[in-house]
mmCIF file of C-alpha atoms in Angstrom:
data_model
loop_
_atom_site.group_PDB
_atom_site.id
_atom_site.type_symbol
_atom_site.label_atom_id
_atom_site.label_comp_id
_atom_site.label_asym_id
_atom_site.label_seq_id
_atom_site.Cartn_x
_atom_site.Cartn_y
_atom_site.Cartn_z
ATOM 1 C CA UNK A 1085 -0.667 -6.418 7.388
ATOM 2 C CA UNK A 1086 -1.983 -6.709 10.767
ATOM 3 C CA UNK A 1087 -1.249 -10.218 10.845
ATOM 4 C CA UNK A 1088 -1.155 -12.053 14.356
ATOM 5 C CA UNK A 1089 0.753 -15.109 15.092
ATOM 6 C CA UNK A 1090 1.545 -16.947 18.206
ATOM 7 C CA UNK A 1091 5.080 -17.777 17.930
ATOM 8 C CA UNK A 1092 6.645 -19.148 20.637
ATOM 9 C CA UNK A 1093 4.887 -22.184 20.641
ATOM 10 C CA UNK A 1094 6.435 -23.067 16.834
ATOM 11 C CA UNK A 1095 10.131 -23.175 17.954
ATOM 12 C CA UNK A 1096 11.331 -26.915 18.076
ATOM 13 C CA UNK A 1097 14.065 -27.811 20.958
ATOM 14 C CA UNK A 1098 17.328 -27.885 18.476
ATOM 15 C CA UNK A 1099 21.116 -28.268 18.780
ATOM 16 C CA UNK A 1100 23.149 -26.671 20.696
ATOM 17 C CA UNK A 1101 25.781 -24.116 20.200
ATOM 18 C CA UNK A 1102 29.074 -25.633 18.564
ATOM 19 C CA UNK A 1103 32.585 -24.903 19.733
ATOM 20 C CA UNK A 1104 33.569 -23.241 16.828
ATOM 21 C CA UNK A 1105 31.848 -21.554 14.429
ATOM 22 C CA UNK A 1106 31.769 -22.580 10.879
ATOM 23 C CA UNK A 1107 29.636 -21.839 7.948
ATOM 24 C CA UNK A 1108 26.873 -23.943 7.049
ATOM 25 C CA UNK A 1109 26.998 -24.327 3.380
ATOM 26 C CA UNK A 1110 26.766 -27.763 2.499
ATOM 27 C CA UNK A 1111 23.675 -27.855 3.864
ATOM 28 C CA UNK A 1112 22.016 -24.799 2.090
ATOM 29 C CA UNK A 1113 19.240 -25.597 -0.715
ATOM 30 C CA UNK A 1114 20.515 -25.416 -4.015
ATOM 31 C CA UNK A 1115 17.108 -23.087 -5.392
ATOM 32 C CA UNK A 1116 18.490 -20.025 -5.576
ATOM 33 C CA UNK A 1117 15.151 -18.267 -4.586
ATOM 34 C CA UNK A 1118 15.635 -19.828 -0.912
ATOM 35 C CA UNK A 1119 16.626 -17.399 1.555
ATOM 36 C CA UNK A 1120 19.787 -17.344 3.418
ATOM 37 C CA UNK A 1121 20.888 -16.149 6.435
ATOM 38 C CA UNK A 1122 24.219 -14.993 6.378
ATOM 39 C CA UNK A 1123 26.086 -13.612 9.396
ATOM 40 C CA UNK A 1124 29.153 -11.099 8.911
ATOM 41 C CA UNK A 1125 32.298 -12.555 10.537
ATOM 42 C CA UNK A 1126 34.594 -9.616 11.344
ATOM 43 C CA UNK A 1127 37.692 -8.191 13.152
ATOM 44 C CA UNK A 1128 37.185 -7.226 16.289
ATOM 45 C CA UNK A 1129 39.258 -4.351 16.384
ATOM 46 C CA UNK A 1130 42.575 -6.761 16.022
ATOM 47 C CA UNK A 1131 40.599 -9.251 17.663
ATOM 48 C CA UNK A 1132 39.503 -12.554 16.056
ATOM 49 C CA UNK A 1133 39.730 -14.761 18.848
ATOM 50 C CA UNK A 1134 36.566 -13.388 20.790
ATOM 51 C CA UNK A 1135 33.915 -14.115 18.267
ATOM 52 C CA UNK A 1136 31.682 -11.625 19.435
ATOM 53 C CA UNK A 1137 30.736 -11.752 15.767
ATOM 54 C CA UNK A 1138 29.027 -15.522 16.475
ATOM 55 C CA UNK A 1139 27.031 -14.834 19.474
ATOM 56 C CA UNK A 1140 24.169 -17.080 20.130
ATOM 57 C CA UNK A 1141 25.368 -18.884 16.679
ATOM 58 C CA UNK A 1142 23.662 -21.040 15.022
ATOM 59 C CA UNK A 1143 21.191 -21.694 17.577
ATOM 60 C CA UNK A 1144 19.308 -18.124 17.064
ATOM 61 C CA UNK A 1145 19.425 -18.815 12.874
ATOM 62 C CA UNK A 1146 18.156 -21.918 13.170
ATOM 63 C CA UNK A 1147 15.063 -20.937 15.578
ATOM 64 C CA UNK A 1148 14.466 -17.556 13.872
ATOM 65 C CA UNK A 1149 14.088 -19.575 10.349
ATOM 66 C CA UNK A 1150 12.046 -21.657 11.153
ATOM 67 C CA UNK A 1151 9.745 -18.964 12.728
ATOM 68 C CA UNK A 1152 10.035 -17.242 9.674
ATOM 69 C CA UNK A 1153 9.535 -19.954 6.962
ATOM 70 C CA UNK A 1154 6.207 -21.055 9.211
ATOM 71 C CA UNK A 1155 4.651 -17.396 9.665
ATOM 72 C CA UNK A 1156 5.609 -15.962 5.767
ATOM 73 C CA UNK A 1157 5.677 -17.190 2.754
ATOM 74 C CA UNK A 1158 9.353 -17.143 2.174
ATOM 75 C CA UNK A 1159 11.277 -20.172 1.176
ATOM 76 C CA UNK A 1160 13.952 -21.160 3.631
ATOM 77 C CA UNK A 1161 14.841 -23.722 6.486
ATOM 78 C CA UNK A 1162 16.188 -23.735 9.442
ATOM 79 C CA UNK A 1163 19.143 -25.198 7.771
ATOM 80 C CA UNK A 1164 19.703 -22.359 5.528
ATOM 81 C CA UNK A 1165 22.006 -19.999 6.931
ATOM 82 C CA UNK A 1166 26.008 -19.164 6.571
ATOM 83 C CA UNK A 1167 28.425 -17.098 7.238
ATOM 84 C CA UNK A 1168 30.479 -14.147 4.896
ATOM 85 C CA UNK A 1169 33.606 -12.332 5.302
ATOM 86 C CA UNK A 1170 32.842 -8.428 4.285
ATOM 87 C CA UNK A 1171 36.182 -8.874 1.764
ATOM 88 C CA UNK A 1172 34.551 -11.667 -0.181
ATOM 89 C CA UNK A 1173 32.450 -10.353 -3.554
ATOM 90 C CA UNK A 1174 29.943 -13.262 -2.324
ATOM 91 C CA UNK A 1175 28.138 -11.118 0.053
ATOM 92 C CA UNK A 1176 26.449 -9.616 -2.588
ATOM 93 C CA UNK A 1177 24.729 -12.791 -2.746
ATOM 94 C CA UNK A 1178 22.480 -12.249 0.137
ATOM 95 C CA UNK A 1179 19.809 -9.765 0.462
ATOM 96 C CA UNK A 1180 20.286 -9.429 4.137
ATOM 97 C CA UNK A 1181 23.393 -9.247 6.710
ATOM 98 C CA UNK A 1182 23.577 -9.652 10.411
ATOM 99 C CA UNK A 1183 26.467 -8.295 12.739
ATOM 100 C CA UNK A 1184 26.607 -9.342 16.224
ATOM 101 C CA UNK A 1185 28.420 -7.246 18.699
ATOM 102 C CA UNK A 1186 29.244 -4.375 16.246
ATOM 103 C CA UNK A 1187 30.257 -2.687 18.953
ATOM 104 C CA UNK A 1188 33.988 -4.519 18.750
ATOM 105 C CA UNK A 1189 33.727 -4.567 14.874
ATOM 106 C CA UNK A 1190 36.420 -3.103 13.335
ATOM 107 C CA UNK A 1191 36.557 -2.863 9.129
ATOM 108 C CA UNK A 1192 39.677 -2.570 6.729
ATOM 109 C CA UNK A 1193 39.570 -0.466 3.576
ATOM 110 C CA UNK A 1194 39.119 -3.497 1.422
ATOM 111 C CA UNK A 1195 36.114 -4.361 3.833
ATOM 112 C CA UNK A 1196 34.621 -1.153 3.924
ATOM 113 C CA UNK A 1197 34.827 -1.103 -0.304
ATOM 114 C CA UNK A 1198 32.930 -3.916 -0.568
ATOM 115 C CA UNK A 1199 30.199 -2.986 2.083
ATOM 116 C CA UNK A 1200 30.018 0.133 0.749
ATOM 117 C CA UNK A 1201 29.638 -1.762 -2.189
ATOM 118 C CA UNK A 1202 27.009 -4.108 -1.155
ATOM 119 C CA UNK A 1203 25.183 -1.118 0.176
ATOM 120 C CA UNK A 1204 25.298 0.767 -3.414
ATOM 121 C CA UNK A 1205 23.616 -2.922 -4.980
ATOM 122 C CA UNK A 1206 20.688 -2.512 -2.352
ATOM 123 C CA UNK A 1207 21.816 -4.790 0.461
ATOM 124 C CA UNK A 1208 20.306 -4.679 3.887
ATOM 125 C CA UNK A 1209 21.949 -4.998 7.401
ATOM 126 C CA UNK A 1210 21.036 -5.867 10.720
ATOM 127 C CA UNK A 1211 23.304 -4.206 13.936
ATOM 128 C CA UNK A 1212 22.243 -6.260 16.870
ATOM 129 C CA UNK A 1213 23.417 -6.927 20.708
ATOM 130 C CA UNK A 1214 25.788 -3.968 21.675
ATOM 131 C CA UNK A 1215 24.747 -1.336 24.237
ATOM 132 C CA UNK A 1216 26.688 1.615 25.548
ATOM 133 C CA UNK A 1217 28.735 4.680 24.685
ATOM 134 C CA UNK A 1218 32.074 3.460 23.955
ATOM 135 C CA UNK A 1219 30.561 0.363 21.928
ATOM 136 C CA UNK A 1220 28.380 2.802 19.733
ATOM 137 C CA UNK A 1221 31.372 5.060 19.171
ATOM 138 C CA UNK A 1222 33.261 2.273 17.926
ATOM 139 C CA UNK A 1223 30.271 0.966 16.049
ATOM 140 C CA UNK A 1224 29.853 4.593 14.249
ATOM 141 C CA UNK A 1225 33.364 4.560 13.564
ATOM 142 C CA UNK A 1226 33.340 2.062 11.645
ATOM 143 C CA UNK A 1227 29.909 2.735 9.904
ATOM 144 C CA UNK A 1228 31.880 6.556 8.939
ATOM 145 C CA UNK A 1229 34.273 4.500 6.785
ATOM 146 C CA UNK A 1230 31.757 2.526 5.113
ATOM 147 C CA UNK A 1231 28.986 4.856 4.384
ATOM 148 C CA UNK A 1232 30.657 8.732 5.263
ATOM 149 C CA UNK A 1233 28.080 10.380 3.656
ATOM 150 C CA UNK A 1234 25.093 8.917 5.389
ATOM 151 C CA UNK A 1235 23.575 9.957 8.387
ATOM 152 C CA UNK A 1236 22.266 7.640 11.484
ATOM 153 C CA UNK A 1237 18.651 8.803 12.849
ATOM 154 C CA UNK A 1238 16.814 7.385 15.629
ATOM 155 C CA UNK A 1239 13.534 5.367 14.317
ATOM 156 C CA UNK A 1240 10.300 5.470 15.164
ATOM 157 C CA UNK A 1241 7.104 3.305 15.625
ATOM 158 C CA UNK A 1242 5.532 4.784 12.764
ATOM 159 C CA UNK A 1243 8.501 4.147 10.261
ATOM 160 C CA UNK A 1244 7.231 1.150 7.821
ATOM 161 C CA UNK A 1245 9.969 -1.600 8.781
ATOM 162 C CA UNK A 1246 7.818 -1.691 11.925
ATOM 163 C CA UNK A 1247 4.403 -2.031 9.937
ATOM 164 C CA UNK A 1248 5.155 -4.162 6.966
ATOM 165 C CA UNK A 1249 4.095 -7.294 7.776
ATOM 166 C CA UNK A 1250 3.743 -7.626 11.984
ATOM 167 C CA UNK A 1251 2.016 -4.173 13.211
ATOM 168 C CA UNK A 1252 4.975 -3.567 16.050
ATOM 169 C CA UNK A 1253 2.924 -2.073 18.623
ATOM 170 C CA UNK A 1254 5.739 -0.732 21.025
ATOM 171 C CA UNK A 1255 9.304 0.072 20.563
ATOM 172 C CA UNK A 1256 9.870 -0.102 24.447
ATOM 173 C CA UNK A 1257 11.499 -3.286 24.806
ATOM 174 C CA UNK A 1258 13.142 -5.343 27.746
ATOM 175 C CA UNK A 1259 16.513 -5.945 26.311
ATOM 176 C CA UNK A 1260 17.548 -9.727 27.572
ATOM 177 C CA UNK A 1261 20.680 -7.794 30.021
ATOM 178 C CA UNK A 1262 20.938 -5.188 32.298
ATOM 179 C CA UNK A 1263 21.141 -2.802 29.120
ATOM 180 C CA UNK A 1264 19.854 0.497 28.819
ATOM 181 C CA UNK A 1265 16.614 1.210 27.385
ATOM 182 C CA UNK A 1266 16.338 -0.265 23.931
ATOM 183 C CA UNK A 1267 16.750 1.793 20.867
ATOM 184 C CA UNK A 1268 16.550 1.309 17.294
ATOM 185 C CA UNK A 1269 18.690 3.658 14.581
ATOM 186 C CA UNK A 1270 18.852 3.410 10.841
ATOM 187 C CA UNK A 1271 20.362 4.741 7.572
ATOM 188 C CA UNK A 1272 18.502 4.943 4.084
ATOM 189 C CA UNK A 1273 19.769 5.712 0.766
ATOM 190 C CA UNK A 1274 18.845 8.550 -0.736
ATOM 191 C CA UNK A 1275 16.022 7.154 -1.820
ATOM 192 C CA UNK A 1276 14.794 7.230 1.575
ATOM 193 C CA UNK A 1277 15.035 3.498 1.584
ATOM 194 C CA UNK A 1278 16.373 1.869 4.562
ATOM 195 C CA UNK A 1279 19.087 -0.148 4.383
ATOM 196 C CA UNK A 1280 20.496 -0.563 8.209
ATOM 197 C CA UNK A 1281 18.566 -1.214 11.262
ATOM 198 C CA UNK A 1282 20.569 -0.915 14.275
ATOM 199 C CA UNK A 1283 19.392 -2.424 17.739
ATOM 200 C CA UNK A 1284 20.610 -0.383 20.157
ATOM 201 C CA UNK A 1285 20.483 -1.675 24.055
ATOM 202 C CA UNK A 1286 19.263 -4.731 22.949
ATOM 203 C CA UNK A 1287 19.733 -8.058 21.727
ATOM 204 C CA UNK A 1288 17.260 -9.675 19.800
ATOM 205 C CA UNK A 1289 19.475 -12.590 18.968
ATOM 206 C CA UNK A 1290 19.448 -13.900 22.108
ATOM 207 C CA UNK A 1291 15.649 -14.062 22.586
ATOM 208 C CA UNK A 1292 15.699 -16.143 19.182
ATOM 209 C CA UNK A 1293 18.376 -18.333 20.505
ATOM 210 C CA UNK A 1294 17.006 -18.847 24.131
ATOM 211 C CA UNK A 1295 13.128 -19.051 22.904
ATOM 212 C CA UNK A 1296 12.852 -22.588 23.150
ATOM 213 C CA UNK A 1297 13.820 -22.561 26.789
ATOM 214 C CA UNK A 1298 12.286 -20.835 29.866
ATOM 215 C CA UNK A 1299 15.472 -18.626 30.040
ATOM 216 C CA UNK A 1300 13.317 -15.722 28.944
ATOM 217 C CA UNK A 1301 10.108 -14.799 28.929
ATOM 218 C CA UNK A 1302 7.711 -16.031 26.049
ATOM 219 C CA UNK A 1303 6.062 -12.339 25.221
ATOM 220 C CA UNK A 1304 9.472 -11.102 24.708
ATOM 221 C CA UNK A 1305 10.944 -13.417 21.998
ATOM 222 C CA UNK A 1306 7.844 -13.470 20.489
ATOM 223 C CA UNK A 1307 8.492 -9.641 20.245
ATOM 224 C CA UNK A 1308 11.677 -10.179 18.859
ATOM 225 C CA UNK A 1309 10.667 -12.649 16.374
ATOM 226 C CA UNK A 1310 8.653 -10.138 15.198
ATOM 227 C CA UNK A 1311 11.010 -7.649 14.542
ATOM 228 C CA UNK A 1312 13.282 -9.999 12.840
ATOM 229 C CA UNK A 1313 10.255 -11.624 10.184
ATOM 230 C CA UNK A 1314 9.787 -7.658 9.700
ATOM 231 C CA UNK A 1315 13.486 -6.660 8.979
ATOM 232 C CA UNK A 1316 13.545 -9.428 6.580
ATOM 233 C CA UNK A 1317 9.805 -8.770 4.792
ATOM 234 C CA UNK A 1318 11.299 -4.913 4.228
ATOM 235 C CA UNK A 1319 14.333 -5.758 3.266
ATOM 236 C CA UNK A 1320 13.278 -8.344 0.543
ATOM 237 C CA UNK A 1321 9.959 -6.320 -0.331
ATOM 238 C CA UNK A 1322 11.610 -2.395 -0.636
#
């Protein structure tokens, strides 16, 4: 839409990070037409006690919504985000999921049914902050069990998640560590629709959670909130 927002300068100072993470459903809005955030909590291959799954939780929801209720139309708060278990039916409750660290993720079969699952409904996910050979191996490996028949491809700037609301004018992003360059992957239905945007080398997440802070550079979370208020404007518009 070619729509042009100065972001940075929206993001209120808000609370830090808590010790350890819990949802944050009592606090949702009751209108069902609000969108929430939900974050996947998985198994780290075996691993629980890292919660790589809760990086930069709930510091980047609660910045990212409130960028995103103040530059769209969509209903939320900065208050309205959770977080899901891939067993739980409930998933199909949200229109949109976010993994952090997929690159430790590791899914069971009753997991993978019910992504697969969530997939088949029309869900959308987000695959953010893992860089790396061995961490995309593991990532793909567990992506084969969920969705064997689909295949990843490498996206480019002309594809329309990057064009439906923010006109992304560059895919070469500084990822927020010493990653390699950033890349961005995705799998549609047959449809052609996609349905998973993977950021590869990069770590949006933490430019949403640090953007209220001098940690990094304004131009580059304003970047990333872009991508983010785009992810969600395809997901909830295709």
């Amino acid at each position: 839409m070619g729509k042009r927002f100065w972001i940075a300068g929206a993001v209120l100072a808000l609370a830090s990070i808590i010790a350890v993470p819990r949802a944050n459903d009592d606090l949702l809005p009751d209108d069902p037409v609000y969108f929430r955030f939900a974050r996947v909590r998985f198994n780290e291959n075996g691993r629980f006690f890292r919660f790589g799954w809760a990086h930069d939780y709930p510091r980047a929801e609660r910045n990212f919504l409130k960028i995103l209720s103040e530059v769209t139309s969509v209903q939320t708060t900065p208050e309205s985000y959770t977080i899901v278990d891939l067993d739980d039916p409930r998933i199909m409750d949200y229109p949109l999921l976010y993994f952090s660290e997929p690159g430790t993720w590791g899914v069971t079969p009753a997991e993978a049914e019910n992504l697969r699952e969530y997939f088949r409904r029309g869900g959308f996910a987000i695959f953010d902050d893992f860089d790396g050979p061995w961490q995309w191996a593991a990532f793909m490996s567990s992506m084969k069990r969920v969705l064997p028949e689909r295949k990843m491809e490498r996206l480019t700037l002309d594809h329309p998640i990057f064009q439906c609301f923010y006109e992304i004018e560059t895919l070469d992003m500084v990822a927020p560590r010493s990653y390699g360059p950033a890349e961005f992957y995705g799998m549609s239905d047959d449809t052609g629709r996609l349905q998973v945007i993977v950021n590869f080398n990069n770590d949006i997440g933490d430019f949403w959670e640090w953007s209220d802070t001098d940690f990094f550079p304004v131009s580059l979370s304003n970047e990333a909130y872009k991508l983010g208020v785009n992810y969600v404007i395809y997901a909830m518009t295709h």
